[in-house]
Amino acid sequence: MTAPSDDLEFLLSRAADPDVSAEERARIAEAARRDAQAAKSVRGYERLGAILRAFRAIPKDLDVGNLAAGTSRRVAEAQGAPDAAPGDMKLDALLARSVRPLPPMDWHAFRSRVSDAVHAEEGPQIVRRGGHVRRWLLRAAVPLAAAAAVMLMVRTPRTSLVQVDVGYPAIERPVISVRFEQPGTRGVVSISFDRTASPAGIDEEQADAGVAIATGTRRIDAPEPLDVALLF
Amino acid sequence: MEPEVHEDESALEDAEAVRLSISGDTSAFDRLIEKYQRRAVSVAYRLLGNLDDAQEVSQEAFVRAFRSLQSLQEPKRFSAWLIRIVSNLSLNFRRARRPHLSLSLEDDGGGTISDRLADGGRRERSGLEIAESEELREILEAAVDTLPEPQRLALVLFAMEQMPQKEVAAIMECSVEMVKWNVFQARKNLKARLADYLEET
């Protein structure tokens, strides 16, 4: 018995799919009839399919009606909210539950480390724009030597609403988030600053920073507005 | 052909509900919520593994969808668009939680879950008992969660949620062939990792 080829394995993996054609079904049956290993593979995929369908299935008694009422209420609130912008999200609610605040940061040391890492790969391309919001788009490789994921988050004490250039007006606390996940992956670091924030706790050179987000997980091939919501 | 007729009717209803919602009729959007709430929560739950988070993300997805309705270029494809929002939010929400996942992978008494994944989950098992066992659930959780995101999403939408490949392709904004490839790679990956559990007893 030999392992099925990739083409055959692909076919066998579809044995229990609802959209498998009659012709494919016949080929699967023929392969299983002629080769015990193929037959075993089919049974394995069928069993896997059954397990996957049951995997994390929502409880049947989940009160979806109550949930829908809550959702409707939030939608109604969103409709009535002043200056609501497309794509606005209650980021703070999500962030508060998913990320722990970072202890005080040595921003000089941090910037130095990022800078060194960037320069070690290739020279950064810097794009600056005028107006209230400046954007640095650093196209560079983002190496990560030590950790599989590093996520740093700083929330400053200021609670005034901040209008960032990406159209999300209601980030109650300015946020700085840096995340590198894929060692050796080429990526982009994109940072947005807003002069209206001036949060405490950030070194003087970044005194006009309101929101700074950098990610190594999404490649941005051209300067474009950051979709803040999609970074989390 | 009948299912396609139903799909068309459903899509037309969605388009009308979108139109009414944009014109200010929030009850029309309530109908969309009722229609797709379970699917949204289900997808989010399969991706996140936590029902509370899934409900939170689903609600956010609906709010986000409502606020962006005017940017929806094909109102008939509301459902695919909504599930794309749910998927994106879920994956991004999960990325933010990843450090916690790393801890749970290491916190495992009789050999780490990662070890068990590496050796194909070799443990004593007996048929369906294993399929429902805590051990398999843990191993499957870890195996699914470590799949590359496109594979995981394709697997959730197609193999778990049983959505048509064409719809999955619309949600993932890729070709049907790419969906098939991702599902296959995910299945092959899981089959190898869960080899012992998938054998007949």
Short mmCIF file of C-alpha atoms in Angstrom, two decimals, chain B residues 13-198:
data_model
loop_
_atom_site.label_atom_id
_atom_site.label_comp_id
_atom_site.label_asym_id
_atom_site.label_seq_id
_atom_site.Cartn_x
_atom_site.Cartn_y
_atom_site.Cartn_z
CA GLU B 13 -35.21 40.20 0.38
CA ASP B 14 -31.84 41.18 1.80
CA ALA B 15 -31.37 43.85 -0.85
CA GLU B 16 -34.78 45.31 -0.06
CA ALA B 17 -34.04 45.24 3.66
CA VAL B 18 -30.75 47.01 3.03
CA ARG B 19 -32.50 49.65 0.95
CA LEU B 20 -35.09 50.24 3.65
CA SER B 21 -32.45 50.32 6.37
CA ILE B 22 -30.50 52.97 4.51
CA SER B 23 -33.67 55.03 4.19
CA GLY B 24 -34.04 54.94 7.97
CA ASP B 25 -36.26 51.94 8.59
CA THR B 26 -34.40 50.23 11.40
CA SER B 27 -37.00 47.49 11.63
CA ALA B 28 -35.76 46.35 8.23
CA PHE B 29 -32.30 45.95 9.68
CA ASP B 30 -33.79 44.12 12.63
CA ARG B 31 -35.05 41.55 10.15
CA LEU B 32 -31.54 41.12 8.85
CA ILE B 33 -30.30 40.69 12.40
CA GLU B 34 -32.88 38.02 13.09
CA LYS B 35 -32.10 36.27 9.85
CA TYR B 36 -28.34 36.14 10.22
CA GLN B 37 -27.71 36.33 13.95
CA ARG B 38 -27.34 32.62 14.46
CA ARG B 39 -25.00 32.24 11.49
CA ALA B 40 -22.91 35.19 12.67
CA VAL B 41 -22.56 33.86 16.20
CA SER B 42 -21.87 30.38 14.92
CA VAL B 43 -19.03 31.49 12.65
CA ALA B 44 -17.56 33.70 15.36
CA TYR B 45 -17.80 30.91 17.92
CA ARG B 46 -16.08 28.41 15.65
CA LEU B 47 -13.27 30.89 15.11
CA LEU B 48 -12.99 32.13 18.68
CA GLY B 49 -14.02 29.19 20.83
CA ASN B 50 -15.70 31.43 23.38
CA LEU B 51 -19.42 32.06 23.23
CA ASP B 52 -19.36 35.38 25.04
CA ASP B 53 -16.68 36.72 22.74
CA ALA B 54 -18.56 35.34 19.75
CA GLN B 55 -21.70 37.20 20.74
CA GLU B 56 -19.79 40.38 21.38
CA VAL B 57 -18.03 40.20 18.04
CA SER B 58 -21.28 39.39 16.27
CA GLN B 59 -22.97 42.42 17.74
CA GLU B 60 -20.07 44.61 16.74
CA ALA B 61 -20.24 43.17 13.26
CA PHE B 62 -23.90 44.10 12.92
CA VAL B 63 -23.25 47.61 14.21
CA ARG B 64 -20.37 47.98 11.81
CA ALA B 65 -22.46 46.62 8.96
CA PHE B 66 -25.30 48.99 9.75
CA ARG B 67 -23.04 51.99 9.74
CA SER B 68 -21.45 50.93 6.48
CA LEU B 69 -24.58 49.90 4.61
CA GLN B 70 -24.25 52.70 2.12
CA SER B 71 -20.86 51.40 1.08
CA LEU B 72 -22.30 47.98 0.26
CA GLN B 73 -22.13 47.91 -3.50
CA GLU B 74 -24.17 44.77 -4.00
CA PRO B 75 -26.97 44.72 -1.43
CA LYS B 76 -27.99 41.28 -2.65
CA ARG B 77 -24.75 39.97 -1.21
CA PHE B 78 -25.40 41.30 2.26
CA SER B 79 -24.98 37.90 3.90
CA ALA B 80 -21.52 37.27 2.45
CA TRP B 81 -20.51 40.80 3.33
CA LEU B 82 -21.74 40.43 6.89
CA ILE B 83 -20.00 37.12 7.42
CA ARG B 84 -16.82 38.63 6.03
CA ILE B 85 -17.05 41.33 8.68
CA VAL B 86 -17.72 38.72 11.35
CA SER B 87 -14.76 36.65 10.16
CA ASN B 88 -12.38 39.58 10.03
CA LEU B 89 -13.38 40.79 13.46
CA SER B 90 -13.12 37.30 14.89
CA LEU B 91 -9.68 36.64 13.46
CA ASN B 92 -8.42 40.01 14.57
CA PHE B 93 -9.97 39.63 17.98
CA ARG B 94 -8.29 36.27 18.28
CA ARG B 95 -4.91 37.64 17.26
CA ALA B 96 -5.15 40.02 20.17
CA ARG B 97 -5.72 37.09 22.49
CA ARG B 98 -2.91 34.95 21.13
CA PRO B 99 -0.61 35.27 24.13
CA HIS B 100 -3.30 33.59 26.24
CA LEU B 101 -3.50 30.73 23.78
CA SER B 102 0.23 30.23 23.97
CA LEU B 103 -0.04 29.83 27.71
CA SER B 104 -2.80 27.27 27.45
CA LEU B 105 -0.71 25.20 25.08
CA GLU B 106 2.03 24.94 27.64
CA ASP B 107 -0.16 24.32 30.63
CA ASP B 108 -0.83 20.66 30.22
CA GLY B 109 -0.04 18.02 32.79
CA GLY B 110 0.77 14.76 31.02
CA GLY B 111 2.78 16.16 28.14
CA THR B 112 1.87 19.33 26.33
CA ILE B 113 -0.87 19.54 23.79
CA SER B 114 1.78 20.54 21.30
CA ASP B 115 3.60 17.29 22.02
CA ARG B 116 0.44 15.36 21.49
CA LEU B 117 -0.12 17.13 18.22
CA ALA B 118 3.38 16.28 17.14
CA ASP B 119 2.99 12.59 17.77
CA GLY B 120 -0.44 12.40 16.19
CA GLY B 121 -2.26 12.35 19.48
CA ARG B 122 -1.26 8.83 20.43
CA ARG B 123 -3.36 7.94 23.41
CA GLU B 124 -5.62 5.12 24.30
CA ARG B 125 -9.02 5.73 22.84
CA SER B 126 -12.21 3.97 22.04
CA GLY B 127 -14.37 4.98 19.12
CA LEU B 128 -16.99 7.61 19.67
CA GLU B 129 -15.99 8.13 23.28
CA ILE B 130 -12.85 9.75 21.97
CA ALA B 131 -14.79 11.90 19.55
CA GLU B 132 -16.58 13.41 22.50
CA SER B 133 -13.69 13.34 24.90
CA GLU B 134 -12.11 16.33 26.49
CA GLU B 135 -8.74 15.19 25.22
CA LEU B 136 -9.74 15.20 21.59
CA ARG B 137 -11.53 18.49 22.04
CA GLU B 138 -8.36 20.05 23.41
CA ILE B 139 -6.20 18.62 20.68
CA LEU B 140 -8.64 19.64 18.01
CA GLU B 141 -8.89 23.14 19.46
CA ALA B 142 -5.14 23.51 19.34
CA ALA B 143 -4.87 21.97 15.89
CA VAL B 144 -7.57 24.17 14.39
CA ASP B 145 -6.26 27.27 16.08
CA THR B 146 -2.77 26.73 14.71
CA LEU B 147 -3.92 26.41 11.11
CA PRO B 148 -2.99 29.34 8.90
CA GLU B 149 -5.87 31.80 8.89
CA PRO B 150 -7.05 31.25 5.31
CA GLN B 151 -7.16 27.51 5.93
CA ARG B 152 -8.94 27.94 9.23
CA LEU B 153 -11.51 30.30 7.78
CA ALA B 154 -12.16 28.12 4.74
CA LEU B 155 -12.50 25.08 6.99
CA VAL B 156 -14.91 26.81 9.36
CA LEU B 157 -17.12 28.21 6.63
CA PHE B 158 -17.15 25.18 4.36
CA ALA B 159 -16.50 22.07 6.43
CA MET B 160 -18.12 23.22 9.67
CA GLU B 161 -20.78 25.70 8.63
CA GLN B 162 -21.45 23.79 5.42
CA MET B 163 -21.65 26.94 3.33
CA PRO B 164 -21.41 26.59 -0.45
CA GLN B 165 -17.90 27.04 -1.79
CA LYS B 166 -19.06 29.89 -3.98
CA GLU B 167 -20.32 31.76 -0.94
CA VAL B 168 -17.15 31.00 0.97
CA ALA B 169 -15.17 32.38 -1.95
CA ALA B 170 -17.25 35.57 -1.84
CA ILE B 171 -16.65 35.92 1.88
CA MET B 172 -12.93 35.27 1.59
CA GLU B 173 -12.67 37.37 -1.56
CA CYS B 174 -10.85 34.67 -3.44
CA SER B 175 -11.56 32.08 -6.10
CA VAL B 176 -13.50 28.87 -5.52
CA GLU B 177 -10.33 26.99 -6.42
CA MET B 178 -8.49 28.78 -3.64
CA VAL B 179 -11.24 27.84 -1.20
CA LYS B 180 -10.93 24.20 -2.25
CA TRP B 181 -7.18 24.31 -1.86
CA ASN B 182 -7.37 25.86 1.59
CA VAL B 183 -9.97 23.37 2.78
CA PHE B 184 -7.90 20.50 1.45
CA GLN B 185 -4.72 21.71 3.11
CA ALA B 186 -6.56 22.20 6.39
CA ARG B 187 -8.11 18.75 6.26
CA LYS B 188 -4.83 17.11 5.32
CA ASN B 189 -3.14 18.91 8.16
CA LEU B 190 -5.76 17.91 10.72
CA LYS B 191 -5.95 14.35 9.44
CA ALA B 192 -2.23 13.96 9.96
CA ARG B 193 -2.34 15.47 13.43
CA LEU B 194 -5.34 13.46 14.55
CA ALA B 195 -4.31 10.28 12.76
CA ASP B 196 -4.84 7.93 15.66
CA TYR B 197 -8.20 9.35 16.55
CA LEU B 198 -9.47 8.93 13.03
#
